[in-house]
Each structure stands twice: as structure tokens, then as C-alpha cells.
XYZ file of C-alpha atoms in Angstrom:
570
model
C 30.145 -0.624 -3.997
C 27.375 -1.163 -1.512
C 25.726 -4.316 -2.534
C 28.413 -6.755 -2.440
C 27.155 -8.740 0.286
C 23.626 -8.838 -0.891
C 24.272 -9.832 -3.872
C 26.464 -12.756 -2.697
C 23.086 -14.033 -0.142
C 21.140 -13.741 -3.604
C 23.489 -15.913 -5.353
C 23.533 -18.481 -2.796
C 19.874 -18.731 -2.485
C 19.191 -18.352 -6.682
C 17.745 -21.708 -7.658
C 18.320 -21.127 -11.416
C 21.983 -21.987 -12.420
C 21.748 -19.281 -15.391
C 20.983 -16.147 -13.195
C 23.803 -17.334 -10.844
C 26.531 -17.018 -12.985
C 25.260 -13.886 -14.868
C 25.346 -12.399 -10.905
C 28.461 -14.206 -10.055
C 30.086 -12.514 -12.889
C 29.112 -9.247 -12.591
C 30.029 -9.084 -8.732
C 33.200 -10.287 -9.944
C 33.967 -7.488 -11.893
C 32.472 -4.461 -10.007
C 34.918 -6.183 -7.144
C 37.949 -5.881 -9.778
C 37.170 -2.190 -10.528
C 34.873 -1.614 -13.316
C 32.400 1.180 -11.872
C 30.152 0.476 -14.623
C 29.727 -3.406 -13.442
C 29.016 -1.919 -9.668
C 27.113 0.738 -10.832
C 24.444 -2.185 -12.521
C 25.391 -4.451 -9.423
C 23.835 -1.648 -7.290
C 20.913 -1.362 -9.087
C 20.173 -4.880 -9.673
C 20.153 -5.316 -5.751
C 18.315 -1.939 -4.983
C 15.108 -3.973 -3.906
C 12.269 -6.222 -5.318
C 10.133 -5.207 -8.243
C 6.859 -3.658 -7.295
C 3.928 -3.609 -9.086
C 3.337 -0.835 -11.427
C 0.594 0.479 -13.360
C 0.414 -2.628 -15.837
C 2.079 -5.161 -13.125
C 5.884 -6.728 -12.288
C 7.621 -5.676 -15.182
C 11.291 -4.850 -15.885
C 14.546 -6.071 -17.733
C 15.393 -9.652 -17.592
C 18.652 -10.690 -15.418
C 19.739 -12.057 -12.321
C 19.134 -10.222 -8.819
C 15.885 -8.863 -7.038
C 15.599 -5.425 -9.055
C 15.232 -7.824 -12.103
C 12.639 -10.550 -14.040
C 14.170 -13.742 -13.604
C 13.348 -16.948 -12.549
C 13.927 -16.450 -8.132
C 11.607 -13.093 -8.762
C 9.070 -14.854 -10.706
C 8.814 -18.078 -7.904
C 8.956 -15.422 -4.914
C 6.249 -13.372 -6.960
C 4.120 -16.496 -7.024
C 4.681 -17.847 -3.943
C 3.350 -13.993 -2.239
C 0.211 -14.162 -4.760
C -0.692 -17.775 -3.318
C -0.046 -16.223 0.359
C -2.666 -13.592 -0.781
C -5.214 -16.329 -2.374
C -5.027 -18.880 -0.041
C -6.048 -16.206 2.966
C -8.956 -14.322 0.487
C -10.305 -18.335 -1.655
C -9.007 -20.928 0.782
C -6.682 -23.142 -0.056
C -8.175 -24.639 -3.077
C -7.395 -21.537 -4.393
C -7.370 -21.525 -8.545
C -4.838 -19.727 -10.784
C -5.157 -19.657 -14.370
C -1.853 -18.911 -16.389
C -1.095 -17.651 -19.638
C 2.060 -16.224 -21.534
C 3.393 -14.549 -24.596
C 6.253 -15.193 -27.265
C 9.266 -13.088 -25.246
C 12.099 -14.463 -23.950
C 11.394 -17.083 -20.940
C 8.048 -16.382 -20.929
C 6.730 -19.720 -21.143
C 9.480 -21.014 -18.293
C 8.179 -18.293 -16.034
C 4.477 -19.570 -16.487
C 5.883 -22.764 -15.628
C 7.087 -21.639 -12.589
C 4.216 -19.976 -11.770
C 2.225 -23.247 -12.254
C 4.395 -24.768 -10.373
C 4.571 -22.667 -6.992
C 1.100 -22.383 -7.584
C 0.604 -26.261 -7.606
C 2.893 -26.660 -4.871
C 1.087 -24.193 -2.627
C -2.027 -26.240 -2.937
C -3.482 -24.568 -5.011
C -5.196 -25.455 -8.613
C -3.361 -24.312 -11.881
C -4.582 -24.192 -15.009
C -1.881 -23.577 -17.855
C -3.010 -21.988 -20.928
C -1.510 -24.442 -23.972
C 0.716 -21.595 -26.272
C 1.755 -18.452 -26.164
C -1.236 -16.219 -26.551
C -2.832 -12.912 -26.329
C -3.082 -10.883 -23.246
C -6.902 -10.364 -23.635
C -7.239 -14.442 -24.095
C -5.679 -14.380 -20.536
C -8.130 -11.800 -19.079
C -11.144 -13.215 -20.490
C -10.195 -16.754 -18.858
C -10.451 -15.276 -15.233
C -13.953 -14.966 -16.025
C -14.631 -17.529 -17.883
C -13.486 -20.610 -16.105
C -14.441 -18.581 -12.930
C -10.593 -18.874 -11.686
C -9.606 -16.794 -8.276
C -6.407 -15.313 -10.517
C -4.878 -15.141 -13.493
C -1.568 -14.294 -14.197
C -0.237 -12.963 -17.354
C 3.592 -13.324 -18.315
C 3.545 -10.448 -20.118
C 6.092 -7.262 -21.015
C 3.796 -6.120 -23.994
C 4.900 -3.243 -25.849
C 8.142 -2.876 -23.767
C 11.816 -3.940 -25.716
C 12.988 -7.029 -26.043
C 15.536 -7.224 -22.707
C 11.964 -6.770 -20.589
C 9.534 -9.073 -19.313
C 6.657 -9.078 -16.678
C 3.622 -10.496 -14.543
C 0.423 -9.370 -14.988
C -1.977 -10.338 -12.096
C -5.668 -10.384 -12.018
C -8.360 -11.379 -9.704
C -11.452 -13.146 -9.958
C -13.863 -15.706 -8.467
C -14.265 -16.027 -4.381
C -11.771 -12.505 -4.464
C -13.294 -9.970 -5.428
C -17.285 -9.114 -7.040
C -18.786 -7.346 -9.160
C -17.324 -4.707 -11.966
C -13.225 -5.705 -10.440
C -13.678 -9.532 -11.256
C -11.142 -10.075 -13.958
C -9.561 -7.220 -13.460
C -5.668 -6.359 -12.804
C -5.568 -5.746 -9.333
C -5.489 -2.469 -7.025
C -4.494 -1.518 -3.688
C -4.801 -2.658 -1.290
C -4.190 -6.272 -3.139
C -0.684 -4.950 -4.883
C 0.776 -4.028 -1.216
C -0.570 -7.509 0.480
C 1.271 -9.162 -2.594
C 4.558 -7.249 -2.005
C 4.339 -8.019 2.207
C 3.678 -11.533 1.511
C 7.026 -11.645 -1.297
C 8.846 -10.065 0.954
C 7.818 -12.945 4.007
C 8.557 -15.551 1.808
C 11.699 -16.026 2.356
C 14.812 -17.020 -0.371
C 13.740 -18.549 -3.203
C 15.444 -21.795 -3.224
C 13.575 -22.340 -0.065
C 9.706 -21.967 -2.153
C 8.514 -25.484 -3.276
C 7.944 -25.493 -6.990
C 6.253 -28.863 -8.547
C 7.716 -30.076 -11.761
C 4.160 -30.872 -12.827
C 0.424 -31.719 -10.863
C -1.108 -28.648 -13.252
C -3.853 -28.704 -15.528
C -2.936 -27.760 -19.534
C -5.983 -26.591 -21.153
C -6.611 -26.987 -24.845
C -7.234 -24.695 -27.326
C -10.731 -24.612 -26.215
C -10.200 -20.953 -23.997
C -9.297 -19.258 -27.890
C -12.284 -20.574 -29.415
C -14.585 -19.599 -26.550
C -12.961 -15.930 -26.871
C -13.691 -16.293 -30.495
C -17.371 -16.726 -29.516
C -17.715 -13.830 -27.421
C -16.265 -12.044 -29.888
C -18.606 -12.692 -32.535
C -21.863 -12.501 -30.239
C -20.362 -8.587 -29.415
C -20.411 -8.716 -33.309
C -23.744 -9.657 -33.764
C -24.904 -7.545 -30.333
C -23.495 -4.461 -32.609
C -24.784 -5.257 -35.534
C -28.909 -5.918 -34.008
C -27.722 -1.575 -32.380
C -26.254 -0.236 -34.939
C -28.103 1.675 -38.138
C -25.304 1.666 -39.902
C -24.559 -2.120 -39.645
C -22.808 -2.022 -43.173
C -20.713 -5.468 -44.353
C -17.088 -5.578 -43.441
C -17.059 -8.065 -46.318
C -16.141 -4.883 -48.755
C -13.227 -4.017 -46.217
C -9.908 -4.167 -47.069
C -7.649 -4.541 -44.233
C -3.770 -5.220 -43.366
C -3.023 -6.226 -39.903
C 0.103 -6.418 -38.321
C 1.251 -8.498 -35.226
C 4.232 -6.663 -34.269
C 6.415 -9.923 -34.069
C 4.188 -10.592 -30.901
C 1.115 -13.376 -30.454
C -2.083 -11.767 -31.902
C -2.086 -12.474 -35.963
C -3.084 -15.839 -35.512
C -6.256 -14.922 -33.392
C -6.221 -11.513 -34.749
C -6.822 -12.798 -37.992
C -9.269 -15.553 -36.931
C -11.689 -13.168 -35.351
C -11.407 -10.183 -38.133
C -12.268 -13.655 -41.012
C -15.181 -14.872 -38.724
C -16.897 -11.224 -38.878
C -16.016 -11.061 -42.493
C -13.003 -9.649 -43.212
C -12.346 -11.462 -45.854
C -9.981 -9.201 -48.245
C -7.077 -9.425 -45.047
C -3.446 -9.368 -45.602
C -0.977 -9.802 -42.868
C 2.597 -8.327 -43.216
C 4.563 -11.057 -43.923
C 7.783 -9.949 -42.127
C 5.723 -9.443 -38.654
C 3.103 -12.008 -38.590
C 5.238 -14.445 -36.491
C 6.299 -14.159 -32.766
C 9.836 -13.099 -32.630
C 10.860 -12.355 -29.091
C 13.437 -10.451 -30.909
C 11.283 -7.955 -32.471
C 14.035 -7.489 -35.510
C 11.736 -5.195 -37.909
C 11.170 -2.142 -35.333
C 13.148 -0.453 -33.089
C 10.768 -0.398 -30.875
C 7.777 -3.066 -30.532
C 5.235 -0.371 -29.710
C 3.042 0.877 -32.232
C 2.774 4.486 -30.617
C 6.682 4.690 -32.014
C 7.456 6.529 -35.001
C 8.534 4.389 -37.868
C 6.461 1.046 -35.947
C 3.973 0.906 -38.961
C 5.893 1.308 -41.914
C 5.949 -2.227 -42.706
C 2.304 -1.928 -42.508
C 1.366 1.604 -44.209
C 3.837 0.156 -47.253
C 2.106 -3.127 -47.858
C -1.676 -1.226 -47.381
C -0.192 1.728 -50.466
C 0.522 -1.850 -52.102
C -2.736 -3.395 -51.939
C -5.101 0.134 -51.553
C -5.924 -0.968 -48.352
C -9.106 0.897 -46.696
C -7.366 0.513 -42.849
C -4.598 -0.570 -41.433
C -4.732 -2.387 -37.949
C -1.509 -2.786 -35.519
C -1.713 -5.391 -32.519
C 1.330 -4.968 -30.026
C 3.082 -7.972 -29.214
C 0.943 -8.849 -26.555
C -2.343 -7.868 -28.849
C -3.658 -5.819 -25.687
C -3.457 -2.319 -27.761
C -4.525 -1.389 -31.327
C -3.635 0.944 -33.279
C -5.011 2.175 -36.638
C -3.839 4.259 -39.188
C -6.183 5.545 -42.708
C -5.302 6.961 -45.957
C -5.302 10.465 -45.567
C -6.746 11.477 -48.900
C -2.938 12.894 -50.350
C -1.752 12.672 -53.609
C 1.093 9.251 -54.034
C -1.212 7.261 -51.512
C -0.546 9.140 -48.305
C -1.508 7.708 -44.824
C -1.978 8.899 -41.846
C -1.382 7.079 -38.016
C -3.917 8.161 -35.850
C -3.393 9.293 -32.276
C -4.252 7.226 -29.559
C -7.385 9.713 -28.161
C -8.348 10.157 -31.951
C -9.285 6.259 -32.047
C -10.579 6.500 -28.316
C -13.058 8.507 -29.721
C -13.727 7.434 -33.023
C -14.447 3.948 -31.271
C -16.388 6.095 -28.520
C -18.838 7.763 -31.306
C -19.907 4.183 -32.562
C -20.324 2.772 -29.748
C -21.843 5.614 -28.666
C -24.094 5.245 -31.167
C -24.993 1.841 -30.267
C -25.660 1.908 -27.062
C -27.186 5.692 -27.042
C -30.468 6.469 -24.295
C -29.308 4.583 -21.041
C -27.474 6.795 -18.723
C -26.638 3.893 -16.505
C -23.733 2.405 -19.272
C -21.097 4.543 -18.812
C -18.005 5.442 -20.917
C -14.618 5.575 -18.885
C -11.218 7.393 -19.667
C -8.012 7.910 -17.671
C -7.491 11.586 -16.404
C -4.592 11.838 -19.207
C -6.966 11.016 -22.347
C -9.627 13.273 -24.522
C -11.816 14.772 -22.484
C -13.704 15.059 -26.075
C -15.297 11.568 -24.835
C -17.291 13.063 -22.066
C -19.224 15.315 -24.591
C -19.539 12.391 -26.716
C -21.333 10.349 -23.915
C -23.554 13.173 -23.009
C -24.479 13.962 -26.854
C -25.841 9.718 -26.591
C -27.750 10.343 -23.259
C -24.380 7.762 -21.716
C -22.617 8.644 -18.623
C -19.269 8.956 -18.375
C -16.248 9.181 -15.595
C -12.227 9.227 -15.616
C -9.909 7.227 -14.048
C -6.101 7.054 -12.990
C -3.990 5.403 -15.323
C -4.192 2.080 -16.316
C -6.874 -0.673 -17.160
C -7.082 -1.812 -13.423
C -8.578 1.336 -12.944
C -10.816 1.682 -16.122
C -12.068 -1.535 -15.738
C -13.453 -1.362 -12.780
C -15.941 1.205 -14.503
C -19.553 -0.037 -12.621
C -21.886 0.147 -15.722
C -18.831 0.372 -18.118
C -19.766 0.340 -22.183
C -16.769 1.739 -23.240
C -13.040 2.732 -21.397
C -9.779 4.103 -23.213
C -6.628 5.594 -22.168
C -4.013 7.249 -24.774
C -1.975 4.684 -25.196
C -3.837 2.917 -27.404
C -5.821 0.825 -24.896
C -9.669 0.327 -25.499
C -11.787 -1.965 -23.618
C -14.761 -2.567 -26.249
C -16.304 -5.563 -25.091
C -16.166 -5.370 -21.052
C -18.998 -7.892 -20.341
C -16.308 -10.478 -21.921
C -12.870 -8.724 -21.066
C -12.441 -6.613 -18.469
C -9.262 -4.847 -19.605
C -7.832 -3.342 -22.761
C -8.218 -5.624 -25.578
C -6.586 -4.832 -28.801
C -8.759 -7.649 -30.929
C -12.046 -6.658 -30.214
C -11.098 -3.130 -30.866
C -10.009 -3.945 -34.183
C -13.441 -5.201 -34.462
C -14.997 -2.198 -33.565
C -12.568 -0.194 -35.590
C -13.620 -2.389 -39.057
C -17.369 -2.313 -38.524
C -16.992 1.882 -38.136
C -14.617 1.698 -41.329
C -17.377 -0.305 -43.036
C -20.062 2.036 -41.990
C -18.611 5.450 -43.118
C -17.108 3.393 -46.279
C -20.914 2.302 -47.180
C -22.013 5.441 -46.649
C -19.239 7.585 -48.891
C -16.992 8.845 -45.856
C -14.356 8.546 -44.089
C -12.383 8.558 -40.989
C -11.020 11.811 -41.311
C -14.196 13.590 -41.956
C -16.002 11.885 -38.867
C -13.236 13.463 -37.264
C -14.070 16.693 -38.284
C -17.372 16.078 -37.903
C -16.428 15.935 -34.230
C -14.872 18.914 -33.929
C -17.225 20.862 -35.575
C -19.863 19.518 -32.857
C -17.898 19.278 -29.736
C -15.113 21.522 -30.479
C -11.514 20.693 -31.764
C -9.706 18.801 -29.198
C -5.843 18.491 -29.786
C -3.751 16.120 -27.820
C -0.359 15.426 -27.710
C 2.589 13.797 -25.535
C 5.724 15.073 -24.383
C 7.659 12.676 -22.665
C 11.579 12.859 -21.102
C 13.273 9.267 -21.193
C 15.738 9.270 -18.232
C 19.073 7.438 -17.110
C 18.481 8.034 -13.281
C 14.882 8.039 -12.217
C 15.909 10.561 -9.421
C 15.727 13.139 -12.471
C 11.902 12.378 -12.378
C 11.622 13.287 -8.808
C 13.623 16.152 -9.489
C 11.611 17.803 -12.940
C 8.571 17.355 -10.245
C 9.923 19.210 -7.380
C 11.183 22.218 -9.655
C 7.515 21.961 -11.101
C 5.696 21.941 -7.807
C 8.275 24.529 -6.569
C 7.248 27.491 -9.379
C 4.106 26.354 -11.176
C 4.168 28.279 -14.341
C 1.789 31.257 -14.201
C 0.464 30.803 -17.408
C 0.131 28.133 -20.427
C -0.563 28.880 -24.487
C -1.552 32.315 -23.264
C -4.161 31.298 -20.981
C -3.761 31.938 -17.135
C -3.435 28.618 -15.461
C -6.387 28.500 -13.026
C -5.873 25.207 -11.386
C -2.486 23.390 -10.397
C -3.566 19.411 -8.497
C -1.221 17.414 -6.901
C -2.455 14.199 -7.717
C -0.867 12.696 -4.626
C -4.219 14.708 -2.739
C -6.885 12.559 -4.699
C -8.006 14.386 -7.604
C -11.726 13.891 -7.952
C -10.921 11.536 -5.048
C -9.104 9.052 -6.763
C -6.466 7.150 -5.605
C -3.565 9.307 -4.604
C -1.015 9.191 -7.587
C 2.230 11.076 -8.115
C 2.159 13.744 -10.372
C 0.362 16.990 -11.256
C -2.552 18.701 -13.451
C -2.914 22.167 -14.361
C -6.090 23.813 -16.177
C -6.137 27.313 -17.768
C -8.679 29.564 -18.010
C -9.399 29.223 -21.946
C -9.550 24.917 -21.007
C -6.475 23.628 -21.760
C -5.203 20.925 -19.775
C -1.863 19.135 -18.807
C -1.131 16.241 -16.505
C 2.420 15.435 -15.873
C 3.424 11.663 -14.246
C 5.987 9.634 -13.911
C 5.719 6.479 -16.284
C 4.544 3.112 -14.511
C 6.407 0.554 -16.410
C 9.090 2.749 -18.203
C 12.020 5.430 -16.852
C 10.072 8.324 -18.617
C 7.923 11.669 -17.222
C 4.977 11.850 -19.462
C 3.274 14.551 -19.699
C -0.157 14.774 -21.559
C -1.549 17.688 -23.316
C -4.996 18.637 -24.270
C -6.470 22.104 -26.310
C -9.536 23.163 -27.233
C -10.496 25.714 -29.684
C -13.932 26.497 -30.936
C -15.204 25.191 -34.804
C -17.859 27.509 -36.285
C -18.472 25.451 -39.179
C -16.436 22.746 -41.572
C -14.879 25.521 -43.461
C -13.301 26.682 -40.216
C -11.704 23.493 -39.260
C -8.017 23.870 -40.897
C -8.167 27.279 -38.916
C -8.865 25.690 -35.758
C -6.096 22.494 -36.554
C -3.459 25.062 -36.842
C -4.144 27.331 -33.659
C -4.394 24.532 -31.586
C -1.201 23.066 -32.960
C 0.907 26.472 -32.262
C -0.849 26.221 -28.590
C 0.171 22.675 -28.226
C 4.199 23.716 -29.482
C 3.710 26.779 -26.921
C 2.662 24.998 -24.097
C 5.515 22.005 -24.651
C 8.269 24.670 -25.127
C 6.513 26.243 -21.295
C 5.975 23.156 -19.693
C 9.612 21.714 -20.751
C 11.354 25.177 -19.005
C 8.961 24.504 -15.738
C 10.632 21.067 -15.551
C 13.963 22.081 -15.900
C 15.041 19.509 -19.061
């Protein structure tokens, strides 16, 4: 057992009582033999959380290589190092949190190093939606904001989301997660901050707003509306809309709802079972709506009602996702992928804002490259990012950005990061249009394809016990790049780490074939996974062709997986 000592200087300096004798306890028995007790002790003291794509995130518990209370004040404490050098030391931090467990005691703490530091906090009132948080930055013109946060992760997790804003930073990153080299001058300054117990934290001295923040997001939200509905030609009422939302058990039906009602909504029903924060997350075995099984709550009560769309919020209501009926006999539905609402969303919008090749539409190199024709076909530019909203965001000229994972930043003049709400917003106008209009979701989809081509997407993804098995999938990759993909040559093979389209260096790879197929293959930023992310594209010479070009792509798509899985060695 290596980290015996360490952990005993982290339990001596822990200021909360809890986390002590969760770590006293576990030392004790790794020290009395139990290998799995020293094998957790080990890990638990492997190092300080680092930001990650989406922030400080990881499983609640006591020691450095955890969220807990000594993290969360020596987190805080290295943010206000950070501030107080970039905004003086009037520095301003606004704070916000969700439902999960301890969330609200970690924005407390945060409030309170913050407040102790010299700094001025302002403490949202209630648990409440990630994109609430991220439109505050801007709004009340704060140098931070910090976001207690896990999202869509399970229930044992929890997290920091950090973004920056006023005298920090200008133009397209203000209110935007932060980047390097911000995330490394935050991790130097946690690490100079010395033990935890020794970090003042006031017991009060913060400001607690009112609900004033929710309604002014409300506003913005329904000036976007109107903005919209002055572009669009098919501006049809969402009054004739029937829609069933889900919260996930997280914080966005009660705002969810509020803005879908104030655009006119009004036929709305909200599963019952998930409408209310439960930190617990007891109907889904996962809180992510990318899960199979996530929506069935949902798809059930929308067959019950003859629902025209379901909408899904995840718990932090920073991601939406949608699913339709699909047009089956016995009132089949259908979830749709993450890229297909990316560019469903992208076409209206589109649409809207057509003729100005200064606004730009943004996606991360792992999502639809379908979008970039789509922004060309509206005389838009477009662009792609790394992974992740801080990157998307950051967009100059941005209109539109998406990534896969059911992230869409809509409204990026108000929010400047993924914001499931206003996407649902976007999503029921474009339901309202096609329904007004005699279509559907499924045929603008083809519609698509036939125009742009058909392009398939799909994950594969390897959850892992060790994260060394990551590094070790990449290697064998990098080692012997396959030769060929779907039985197309592969004609490109990036290490990401070099700068692709100079980018940020990343780990991870991409490969192109010949025909156009694509793969990118990453580790996950917030989860013990390699993802890998698949794209095809196959030809559509008219509608009547379409079910033709579905299938070949999808035999392509199981080709290349069945490839790319033997490359990596799992």
C-alpha cells in the first residue's frame, strides 16, 4: 500500500468531520489487509482532480482524487488566486448549483472562500439549471461563475464548472467555461494553496440573489422567441403542439416548463415520476438521456396522450434530447441521435439566419459533418472545434454550435454554452413548422439526405476499470493503424496531440478513407470510457433511394465498429 502516509497528512488537514472518518476508515482497513480497501485508498490519494473537458468532476468521497468538501475549498481558493491576479481583488464570483448530493454545501463553500478571499459572491437562491448559471456571468457582468454541477454523470459524482467573464477575458470567451492556459494557472495555484484547513472560509458576508436571474433568463428566452419568429417563414403556432417533457429527476421542469408555457406550449405534460429533483435518480439507471431505456417514462406517457414530441432535459437541463413518433403501427417512437437533432436544429436556424457569411455554425471534430453543407446551402459559415462547449463557444460570429452528445448552444448572444432549454425551444417551433405544414421530422430528415447526402453516425464506446487500458487501446492503435475501413482505404490517420486543423493539441486520433468516412477515437473527459465516433456517407439519388442508402451505411457503420474494435485490441 503506497499511500498510507498521505492519506494520514490528508486526514489531519480535512476540515470536514464527515470525509475524515470515511478516510480514517478506509486506511484502517487497507492497513488490516483488505486489498480492495488499499486498492481505493491508492486511488483516492493518486493526486488532485484536474479539470476536464466539462470541469472538476468525479465521485464524491474523502481524499484529493475525490469531490468533497477540502477539494471543493482548495478548488476555490486556486480560482480566487487566478481572479484576484487577472480582476483585482474586488474580484466577483457568481455561484450556482444543482439538486445532487452536497451540491448546495459545496456552493456554500465556494461563497465562502470566495468571500473570504476578498472577493464579491453572489449566490444563486435554489438549485437551478446549468444554463441559468452561464447566462448570469454575462448578465450581472461577474469575473466567474462557478457551477456545482455533475450533470448527466450517476448519482455517486459531482463537479465544478468554472467560467469566466467580466475584467477576464473579452469578446466571444466571456461566459464561457474556461481553456488553457486558465485550467493549468487554476491547478498551480490549488496546488500552492496549501492544506485545506489552513484556507479561510466565511460562514456568511455573500450576496443571495432572488429569483430575479430565472426571470431575466426567461426574458431572453422569449426575445430569441420572438427574434425567430420576425426570421422565420414558417413561424407556425406552437399553441397546436403537444409536448411531454421530462426533467430527468434533475432541476430543469420547473423552468423548462415555464419557458416552453410562455412561447405557447400550452398542451404540456410533464412525467410525473421525473419532474422533481431527486439526487437519487431512482427511475433510470442512468441519468443521461443518450442511455438506452432513459426515455421510456417519457415515450410511454407521449403513446398515452398522442404526443407530437417528446423533450428530455438532463439533470442539469444543459442537454436535450428529443425523440418523435416514427410513423409505426401500435404508436411507435423513435429517439433521435444526438447529430440528427444537431442538424435538424441547424436547418432551422439555418433557415433563419440564411445570407450572412459572417454568423457562423460551430461543431466539435466528433459531430455531423452534415452541418457544414447545411451552413454553406444558407450562405453561413461554419468551423469545428475540440470537444466540449468551452471550445464551441468561443465560436467568433457563432449562430449555432453542437456536439453529439446532445449539447446545442441555440441562443449564444444570451448563453454562451450548451443550453438544453432554449433548444427545446428551437426544437418545438421546427415541430410546429413541419406540423403546420403536413410533415414531419423524419421526412426533413430525409429531405436532408437526399440534398446533402446520407450521413450516418454512430458511437462505440469501451467503459474501463483501469484507465491505463485507454492508454493502452491507443498505443496498439497508433502502433498498426488499420489499412483500411468499410472497404475504403484509409487515406488519413491524425494524431490529435499534433493540432489537427491547429487546434489545441488533444489526445486521440482521426482517420479518413478514401470513399469519406470518418472516425475519431478519444479518451472520455469526465468518464473512464474511449469513445470513438463514427461518421458514413453514401450518396441519395432521389427519396425512393433513401431506405437503400439507410441500410448500406448501416452495414458500413457495423463493419467499421467490428475493424476499429480489433485495431484497439478490446
Amino acid at each position: 500500500m503506497r499511500s498510507a502516509g498521505s492519506a494520514r497528512e490528508w486526514i489531519e488537514h480535512d476540515p470536514d468531520p464527515r470525509d475524515r472518518a470515511e478516510l480514517q476508515g478506509l486506511l484502517a482497513r487497507a492497513e488490516a489487509g483488505d486489498t480492495a480497501a488499499a486498492e481505493d485508498l491508492d486511488d483516492r490519494m493518486s493526486g488532485l482532480l484536474v479539470f476536464g473537458t466539462a470541469g472538476l468532476r468525479g465521485e464524491m468521497g474523502a481524499g484529493p482524487h475525490r469531490m468533497n468538501t477540502a477539494v471543493v475549498t482548495i478548488a476555490a481558493a486556486g480560482l480566487c488566486s487566478v481572479l484576484r491576479e487577472k480582476a483585482g481583488h474586488d474580484f466577483s464570483v457568481v455561484v450556482g448549483f444543482d439538486a445532487r448530493h452536497r451540491s448546495s454545501e459545496f456552493a456554500r463553500t465556494t461563497a465562502g472562500v470566495v468571500t473570504a478571499a476578498g472577493g464579491r459572491a453572489v449566490l444563486l437562491p435554489a438549485a437551478t439549471p446549468t444554463p441559468v448559471l452561464a447566462f448570469a456571468v454575462n448578465d450581472l457582468n461577474a469575473d466567474a461563475g462557478v457551477m456545482v454541477t455533475a450533470s448527466h454523470n450517476p448519482a455517486a459524482d459531482n463537479g465544478l464548472k468554472v467560467y469566466l467573464g467580466g475584467r477576464v477575458v473579452s469578446g466571444s470567451g466571456r461566459g464561457v467555461q474556461l481553456v488553457n492556459p486558465m485550467d493549468e494557472q487554476i491547478m498551480a495555484a490549488m496546488r500552492a494553496a496549501g492544506p485545506a484547513d489552513g484556507i479561510p472560509v466565511a460562514a456568511g458576508g455573500w450576496r443571495t440573489l432572488d429569483s430575479s436571474t430565472e426571470d431575466s433568463y426567461l426574458e431572453a428566452a422569449l426575445a430569441f422567441n420572438a427574434r425567430l419568429a420576425s426570421l422565420s417563414d414558417a413561424s407556425a403556432e406552437v399553441s397546436g403542439l403537444r409536448v411531454v417533457l421530462t426533467a430527468m429527476h434533475g432541476v430543469g421542469g420547473g423552468l423548462g416548463s415555464r419557458v416552453l408555457r410562455a412561447i405557447g406550449v400550452d398542451d404540456l405534460h410533464l412525467v410525473a415520476e421525473q419532474c422533481e429533483p431527486d439526487p437519487e435518480f431512482p427511475t433510470v439507471a442512468f441519468p443521461n438521456p443518450e442511455e438506452p431505456g432513459a426515455l421510456n417514462l417519457a415515450v410511454s406517457l407521449a403513446r398515452e396522450v398522442d404526443a407530437d414530441l417528446v423533450v428530455a432535459l438532463d439533470p442539469d437541463a444543459d442537454r436535450c434530447a428529443l425523440a418523435v413518433p416514427d410513423g409505426s403501427a401500435g404508436g411507435g417512437w423513435r429517439q433521435l441521435s444526438g447529430d440528427e437533432v444537431g442538424v435538424l436544429l441547424g436547418e432551422y436556424l439555418g433557415r433563419c439566419f440564411a445570407g450572412d457569411p459572417r454568423k457562423v455554425m460551430a461543431r466539435s471534430i466528433v459531430s455531423s459533418s452534415l452541418l457544414d453543407s447545411i451552413a454553406a446551402d444558407h450562405g453561413l459559415g461554419s468551423t469545428q472545434t475540440l470537444t466540449g462547449f468551452k471550445w464551441i463557444a468561443r465560436t467568433p460570429g457563432l449562430v449555432f454550435g453542437y456536439e453529439e452528445a446532445l449539447g446545442y448552444c441555440a441562443n449564444p448572444e444570451a448563453v454562451r454554452d450548451k443550453d438544453g432549454i432554449t433548444a427545446a425551444l428551437v426544437a418545438c417551433r421546427l415541430v410546429a413548422s413541419l406540423k403546420a405544414a403536413g410533415r414531419t421530422i423524419l421526412e426533413l430528415l430525409d429531405d436532408l439526405a437526399v440534398e446533402h447526402g446520407l450521413h450516418a453516425t454512430c458511437p462505440l464506446t469501451f467503459r474501463v476499470g483501469d484507465p491505463a487500458e485507454i492508454s493502452a487501446g491507443l498505443q496498439r492503435l497508433a502502433g498498426a493503424p488499420p489499412l483500411s475501413l468499410g472497404g475504403s482505404p484509409v487515406r488519413e490517420f491524425v494524431d490529435l496531440a499534433d493540432g489537427y486543423l491547429g487546434l489545441e493539441s488533444t489526445p486521440g486520433y482521426r482517420l479518413q478513407t478514401e470513399r469519406g468516412d470518418r472516425v475519431v477515437v478519444r479518451p472520455s473527459g469526465t468518464e473512464p470510457k474511449l469513445k470513438c465516433y463514427l461518421e458514413v456517407i453514401e450518396r441519395v439519388h432521389g427519396r425512393e433511394h433513401v431506405a437503400d442508402a439507410k441500410s448500406a451505411a448501416a452495414a458500413r457503420l457495423e463493419a467499421i465498429k467490428q475493424e476499429l474494435t480489433a485495431g484497439l485490441g478490446f
